[in-house]
PDB file of C-alpha atoms in Angstrom:
ATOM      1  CA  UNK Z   1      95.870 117.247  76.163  1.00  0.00           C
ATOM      2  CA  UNK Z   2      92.730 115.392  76.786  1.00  0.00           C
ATOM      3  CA  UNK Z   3      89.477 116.802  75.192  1.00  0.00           C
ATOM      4  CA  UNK Z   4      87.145 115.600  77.353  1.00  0.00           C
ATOM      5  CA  UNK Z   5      87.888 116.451  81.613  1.00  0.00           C
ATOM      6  CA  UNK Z   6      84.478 115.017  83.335  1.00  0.00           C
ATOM      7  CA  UNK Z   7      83.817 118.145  85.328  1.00  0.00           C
ATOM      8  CA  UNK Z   8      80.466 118.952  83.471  1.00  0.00           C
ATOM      9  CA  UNK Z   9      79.280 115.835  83.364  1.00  0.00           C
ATOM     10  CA  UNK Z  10      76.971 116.995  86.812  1.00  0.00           C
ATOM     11  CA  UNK Z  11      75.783 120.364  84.550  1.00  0.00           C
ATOM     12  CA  UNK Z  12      78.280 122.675  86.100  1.00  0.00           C
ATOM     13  CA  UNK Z  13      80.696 124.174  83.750  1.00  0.00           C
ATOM     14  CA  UNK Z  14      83.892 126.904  84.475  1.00  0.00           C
ATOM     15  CA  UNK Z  15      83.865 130.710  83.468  1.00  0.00           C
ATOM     16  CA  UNK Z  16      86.807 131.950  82.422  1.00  0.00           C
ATOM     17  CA  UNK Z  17      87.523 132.848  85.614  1.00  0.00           C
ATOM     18  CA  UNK Z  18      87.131 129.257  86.888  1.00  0.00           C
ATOM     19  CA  UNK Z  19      83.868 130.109  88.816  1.00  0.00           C
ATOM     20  CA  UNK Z  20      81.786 127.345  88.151  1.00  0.00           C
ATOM     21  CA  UNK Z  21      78.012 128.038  87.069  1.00  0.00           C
ATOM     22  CA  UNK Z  22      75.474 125.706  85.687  1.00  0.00           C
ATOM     23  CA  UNK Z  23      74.992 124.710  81.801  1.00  0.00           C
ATOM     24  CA  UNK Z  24      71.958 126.275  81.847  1.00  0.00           C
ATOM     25  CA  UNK Z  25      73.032 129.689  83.288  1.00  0.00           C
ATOM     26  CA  UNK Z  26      72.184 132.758  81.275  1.00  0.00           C
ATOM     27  CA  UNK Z  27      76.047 133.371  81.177  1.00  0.00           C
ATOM     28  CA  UNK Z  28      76.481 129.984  79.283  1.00  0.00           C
ATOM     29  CA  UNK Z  29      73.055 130.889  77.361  1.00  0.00           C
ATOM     30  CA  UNK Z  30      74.468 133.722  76.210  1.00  0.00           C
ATOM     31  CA  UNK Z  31      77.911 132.697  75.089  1.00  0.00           C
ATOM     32  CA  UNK Z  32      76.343 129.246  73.779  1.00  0.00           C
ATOM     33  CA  UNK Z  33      74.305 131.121  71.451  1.00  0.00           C
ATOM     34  CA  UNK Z  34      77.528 133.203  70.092  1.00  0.00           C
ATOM     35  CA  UNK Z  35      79.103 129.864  69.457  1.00  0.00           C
ATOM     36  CA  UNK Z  36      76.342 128.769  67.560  1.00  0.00           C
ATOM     37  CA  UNK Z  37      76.065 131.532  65.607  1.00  0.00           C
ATOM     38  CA  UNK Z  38      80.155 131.792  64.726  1.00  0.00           C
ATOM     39  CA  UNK Z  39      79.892 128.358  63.448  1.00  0.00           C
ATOM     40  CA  UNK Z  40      76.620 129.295  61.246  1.00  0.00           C
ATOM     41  CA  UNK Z  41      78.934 132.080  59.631  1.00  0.00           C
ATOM     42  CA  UNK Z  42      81.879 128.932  59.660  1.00  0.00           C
ATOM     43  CA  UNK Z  43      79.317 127.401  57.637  1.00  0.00           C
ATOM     44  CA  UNK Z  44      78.713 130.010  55.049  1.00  0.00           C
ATOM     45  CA  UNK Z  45      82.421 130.148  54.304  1.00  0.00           C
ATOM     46  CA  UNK Z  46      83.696 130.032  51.624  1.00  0.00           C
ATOM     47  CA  UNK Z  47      81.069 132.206  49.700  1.00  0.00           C
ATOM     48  CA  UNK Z  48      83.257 132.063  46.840  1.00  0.00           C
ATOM     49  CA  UNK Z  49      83.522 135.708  47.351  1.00  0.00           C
ATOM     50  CA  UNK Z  50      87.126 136.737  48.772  1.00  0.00           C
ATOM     51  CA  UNK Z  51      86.145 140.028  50.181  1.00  0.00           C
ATOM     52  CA  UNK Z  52      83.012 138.461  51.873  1.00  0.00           C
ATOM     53  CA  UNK Z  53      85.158 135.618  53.619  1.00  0.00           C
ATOM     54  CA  UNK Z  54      87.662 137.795  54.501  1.00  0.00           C
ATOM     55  CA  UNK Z  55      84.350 139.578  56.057  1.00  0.00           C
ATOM     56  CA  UNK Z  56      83.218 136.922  57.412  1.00  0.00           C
ATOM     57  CA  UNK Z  57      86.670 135.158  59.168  1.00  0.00           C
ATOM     58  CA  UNK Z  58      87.100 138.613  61.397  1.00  0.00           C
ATOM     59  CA  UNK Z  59      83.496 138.015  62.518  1.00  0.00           C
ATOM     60  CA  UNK Z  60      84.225 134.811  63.337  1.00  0.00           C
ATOM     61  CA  UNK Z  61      87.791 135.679  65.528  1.00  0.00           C
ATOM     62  CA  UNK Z  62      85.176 138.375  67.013  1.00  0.00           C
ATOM     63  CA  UNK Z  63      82.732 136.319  68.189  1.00  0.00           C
ATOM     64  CA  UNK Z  64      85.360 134.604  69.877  1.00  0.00           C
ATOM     65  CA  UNK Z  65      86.142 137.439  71.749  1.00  0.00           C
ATOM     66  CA  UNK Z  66      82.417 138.305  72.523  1.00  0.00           C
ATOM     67  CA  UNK Z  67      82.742 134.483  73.779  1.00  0.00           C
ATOM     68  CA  UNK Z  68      85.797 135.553  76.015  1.00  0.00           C
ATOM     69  CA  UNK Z  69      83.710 138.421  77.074  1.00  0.00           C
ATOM     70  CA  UNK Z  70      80.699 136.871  78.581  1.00  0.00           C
ATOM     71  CA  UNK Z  71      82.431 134.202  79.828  1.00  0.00           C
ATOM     72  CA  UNK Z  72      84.300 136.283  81.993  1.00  0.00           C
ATOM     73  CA  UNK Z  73      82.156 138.015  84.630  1.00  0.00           C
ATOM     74  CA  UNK Z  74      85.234 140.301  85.589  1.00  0.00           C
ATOM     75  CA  UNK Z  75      87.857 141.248  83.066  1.00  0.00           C
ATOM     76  CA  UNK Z  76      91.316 141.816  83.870  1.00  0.00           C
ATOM     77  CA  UNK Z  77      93.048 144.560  81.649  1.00  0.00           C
ATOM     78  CA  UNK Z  78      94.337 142.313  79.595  1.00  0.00           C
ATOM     79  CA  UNK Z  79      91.288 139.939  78.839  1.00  0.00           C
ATOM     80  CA  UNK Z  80      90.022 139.432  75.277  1.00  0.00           C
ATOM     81  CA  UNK Z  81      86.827 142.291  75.465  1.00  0.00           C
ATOM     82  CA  UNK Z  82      84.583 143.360  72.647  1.00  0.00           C
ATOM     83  CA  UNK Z  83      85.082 147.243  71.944  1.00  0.00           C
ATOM     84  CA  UNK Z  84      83.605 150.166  70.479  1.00  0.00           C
ATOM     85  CA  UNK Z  85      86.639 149.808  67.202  1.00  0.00           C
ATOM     86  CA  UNK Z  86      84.945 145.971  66.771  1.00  0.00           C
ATOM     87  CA  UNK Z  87      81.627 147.792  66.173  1.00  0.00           C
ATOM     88  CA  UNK Z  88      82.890 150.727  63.794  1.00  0.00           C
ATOM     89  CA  UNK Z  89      84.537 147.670  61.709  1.00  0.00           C
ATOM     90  CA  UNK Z  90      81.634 145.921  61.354  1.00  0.00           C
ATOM     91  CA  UNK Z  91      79.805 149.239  60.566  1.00  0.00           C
ATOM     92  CA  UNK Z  92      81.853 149.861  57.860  1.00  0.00           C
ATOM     93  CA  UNK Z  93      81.595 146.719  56.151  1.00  0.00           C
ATOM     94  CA  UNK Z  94      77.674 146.943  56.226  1.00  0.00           C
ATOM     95  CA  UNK Z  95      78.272 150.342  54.643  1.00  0.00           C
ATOM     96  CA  UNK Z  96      80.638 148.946  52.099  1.00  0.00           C
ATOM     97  CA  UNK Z  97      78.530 145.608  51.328  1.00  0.00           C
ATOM     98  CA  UNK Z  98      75.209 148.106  51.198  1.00  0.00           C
ATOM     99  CA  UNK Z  99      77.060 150.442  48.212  1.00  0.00           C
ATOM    100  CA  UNK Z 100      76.809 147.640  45.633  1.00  0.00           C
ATOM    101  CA  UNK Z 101      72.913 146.982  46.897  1.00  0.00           C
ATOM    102  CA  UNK Z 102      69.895 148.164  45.514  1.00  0.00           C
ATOM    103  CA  UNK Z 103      67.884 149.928  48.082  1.00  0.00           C
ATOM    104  CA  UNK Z 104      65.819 147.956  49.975  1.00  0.00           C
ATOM    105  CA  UNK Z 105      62.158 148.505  49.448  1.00  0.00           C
ATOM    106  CA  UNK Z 106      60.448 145.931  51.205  1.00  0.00           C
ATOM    107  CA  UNK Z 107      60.406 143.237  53.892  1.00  0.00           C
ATOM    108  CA  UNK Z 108      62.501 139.834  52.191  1.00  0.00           C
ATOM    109  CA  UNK Z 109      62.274 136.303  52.907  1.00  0.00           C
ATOM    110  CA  UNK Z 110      65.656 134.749  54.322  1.00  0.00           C
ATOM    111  CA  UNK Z 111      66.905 132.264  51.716  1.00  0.00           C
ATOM    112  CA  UNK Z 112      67.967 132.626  48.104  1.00  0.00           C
ATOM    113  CA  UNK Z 113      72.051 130.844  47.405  1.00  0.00           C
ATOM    114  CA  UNK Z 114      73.432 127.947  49.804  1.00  0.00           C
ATOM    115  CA  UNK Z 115      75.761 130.613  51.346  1.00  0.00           C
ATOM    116  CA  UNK Z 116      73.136 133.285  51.399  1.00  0.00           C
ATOM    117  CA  UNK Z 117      70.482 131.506  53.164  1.00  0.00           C
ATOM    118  CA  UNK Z 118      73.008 130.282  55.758  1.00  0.00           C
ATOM    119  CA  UNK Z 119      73.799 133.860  56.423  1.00  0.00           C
ATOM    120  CA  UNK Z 120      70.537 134.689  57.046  1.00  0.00           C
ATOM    121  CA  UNK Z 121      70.233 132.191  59.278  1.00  0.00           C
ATOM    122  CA  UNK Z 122      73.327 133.581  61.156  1.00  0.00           C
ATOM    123  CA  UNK Z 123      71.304 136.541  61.532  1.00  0.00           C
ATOM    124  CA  UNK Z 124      68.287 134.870  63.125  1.00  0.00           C
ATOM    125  CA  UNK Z 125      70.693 132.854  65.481  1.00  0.00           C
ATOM    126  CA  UNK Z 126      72.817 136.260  66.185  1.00  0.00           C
ATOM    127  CA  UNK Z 127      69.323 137.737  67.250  1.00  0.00           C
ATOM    128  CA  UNK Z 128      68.882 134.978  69.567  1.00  0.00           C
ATOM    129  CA  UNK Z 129      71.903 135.463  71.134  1.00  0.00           C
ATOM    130  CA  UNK Z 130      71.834 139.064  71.655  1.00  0.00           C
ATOM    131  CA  UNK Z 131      68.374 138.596  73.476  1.00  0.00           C
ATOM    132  CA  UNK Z 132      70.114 136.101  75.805  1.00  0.00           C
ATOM    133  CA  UNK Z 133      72.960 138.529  76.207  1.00  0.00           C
ATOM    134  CA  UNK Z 134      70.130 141.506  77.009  1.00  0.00           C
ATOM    135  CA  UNK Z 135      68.571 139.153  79.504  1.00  0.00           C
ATOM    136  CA  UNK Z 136      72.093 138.148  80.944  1.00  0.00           C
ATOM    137  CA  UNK Z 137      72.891 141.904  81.414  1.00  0.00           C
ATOM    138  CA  UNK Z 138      69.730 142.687  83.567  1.00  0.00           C
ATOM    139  CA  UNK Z 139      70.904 140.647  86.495  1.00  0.00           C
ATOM    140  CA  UNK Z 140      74.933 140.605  85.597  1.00  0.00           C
ATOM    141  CA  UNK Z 141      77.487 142.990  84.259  1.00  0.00           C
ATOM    142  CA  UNK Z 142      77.909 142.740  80.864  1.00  0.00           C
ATOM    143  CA  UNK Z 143      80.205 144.552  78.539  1.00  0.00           C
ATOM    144  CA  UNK Z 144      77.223 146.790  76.315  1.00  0.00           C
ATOM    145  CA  UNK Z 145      79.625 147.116  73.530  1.00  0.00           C
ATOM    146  CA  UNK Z 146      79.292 143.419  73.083  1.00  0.00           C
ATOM    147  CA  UNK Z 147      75.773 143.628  72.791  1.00  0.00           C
ATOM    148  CA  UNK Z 148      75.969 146.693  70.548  1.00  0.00           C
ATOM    149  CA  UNK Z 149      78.192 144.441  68.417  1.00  0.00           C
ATOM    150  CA  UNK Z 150      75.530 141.503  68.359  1.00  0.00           C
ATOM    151  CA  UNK Z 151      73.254 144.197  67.417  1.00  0.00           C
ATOM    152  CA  UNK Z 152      75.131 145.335  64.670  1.00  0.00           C
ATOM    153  CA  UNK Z 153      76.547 142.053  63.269  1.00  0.00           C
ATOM    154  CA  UNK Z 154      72.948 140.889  62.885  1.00  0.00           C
ATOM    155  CA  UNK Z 155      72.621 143.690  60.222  1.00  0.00           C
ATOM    156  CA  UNK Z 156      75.961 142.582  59.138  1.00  0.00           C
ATOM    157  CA  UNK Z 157      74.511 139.312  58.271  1.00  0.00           C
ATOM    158  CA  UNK Z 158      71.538 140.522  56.832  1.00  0.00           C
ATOM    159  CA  UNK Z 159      73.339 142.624  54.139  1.00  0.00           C
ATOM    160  CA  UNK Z 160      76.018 139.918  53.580  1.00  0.00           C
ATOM    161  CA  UNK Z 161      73.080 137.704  52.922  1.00  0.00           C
ATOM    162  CA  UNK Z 162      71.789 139.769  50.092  1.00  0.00           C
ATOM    163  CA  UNK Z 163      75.382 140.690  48.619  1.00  0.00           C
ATOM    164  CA  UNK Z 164      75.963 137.160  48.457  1.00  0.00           C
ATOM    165  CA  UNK Z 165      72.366 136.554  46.517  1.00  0.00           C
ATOM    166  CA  UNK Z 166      72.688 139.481  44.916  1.00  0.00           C
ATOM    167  CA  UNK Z 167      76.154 138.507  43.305  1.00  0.00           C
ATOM    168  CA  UNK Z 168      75.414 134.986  43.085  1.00  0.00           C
ATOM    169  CA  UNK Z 169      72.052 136.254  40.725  1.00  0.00           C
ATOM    170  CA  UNK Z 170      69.297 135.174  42.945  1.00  0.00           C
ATOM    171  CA  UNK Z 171      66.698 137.703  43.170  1.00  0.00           C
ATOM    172  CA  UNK Z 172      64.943 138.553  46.595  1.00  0.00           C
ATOM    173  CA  UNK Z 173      61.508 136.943  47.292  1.00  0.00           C
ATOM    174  CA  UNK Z 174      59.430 139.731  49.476  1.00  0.00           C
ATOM    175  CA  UNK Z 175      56.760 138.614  51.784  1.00  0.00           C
ATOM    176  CA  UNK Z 176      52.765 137.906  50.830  1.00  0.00           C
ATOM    177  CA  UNK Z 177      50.517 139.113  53.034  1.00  0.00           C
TER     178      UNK Z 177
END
């Protein structure tokens, strides 16, 4: 199988469905900004944590299917789709990660470890996206529990961040004003 097909060269590209929109549609806005944001978390990995990459990895097969899901302006049945059971996960595993946290008392500056400062930015870049998935959904249908799980996985990111700092001894920086 060829990697490369020609039909975007004139900025159209194909939904899942085979529709074909332009590269600059909020659809492809949307889902481009997952994709960049799955591989910031590819990036992060390995933390040298095992129970943060494991984390991490079913973030990054769910992104894919938040991909799937705005790619797809009409899911069948059996379509990949983001749902309410993706959100409790990730739920849980800010809960879990939060446990071995001091509270937070104070705004903190992204950064600290290699892996922990790439996390953060997988926040920032999550963010992104689930603006352009908000702004998608005014004038499309959109799935909400995908957004709800953009929403969520950007807190996801931001505790991951400071477990990994945390763990790796880096203490957090809070802002001067």
């Amino acid at each position: 199988m060829k990697i490369y097909t020609g039909r975007g060269d004139e900025g159209m590209t194909d939904l899942r469905d085979m529709s074909r929109v332009s590269k600059t549609s909020a659809r492809i806005e949307a889902y481009g900004t997952v994709d960049e944001a799955n591989a910031l978390v590819g990036t992060a990995r390995p933390t040298g944590y095992d129970d943060i990459d494991e984390t991490l990895e079913r973030i990054q097969n769910h992104l894919h299917i938040v991909q799937a899901d705005f790619a797809n302006p009409a899911p069948d049945d059996d379509d990949p789709v983001v749902t309410e059971a993706h959100v409790e996960e990730l739920e849980d595993a800010i809960d879990e990660a939060d446990a071995e946290l001091d509270p937070l008392t104070s705004f903190i500056l992204p950064g600290g470890s290699e892996a922990g400062a790439t996390l953060h930015h997988a926040r920032a870049v999550v963010r992104r996206a689930e603006r352009r998935a908000v702004d998608l959904a005014a004038d499309e249908p959109v799935n909400a529990e995908a957004i709800r799980y953009l929403n969520r996985l950007s807190d996801a990111l931001f505790v991951l961040g400071r477990l990994v700092n945390a763990r790796d001894g880096v203490p957090e920086e809070s802002p001067s004003y």
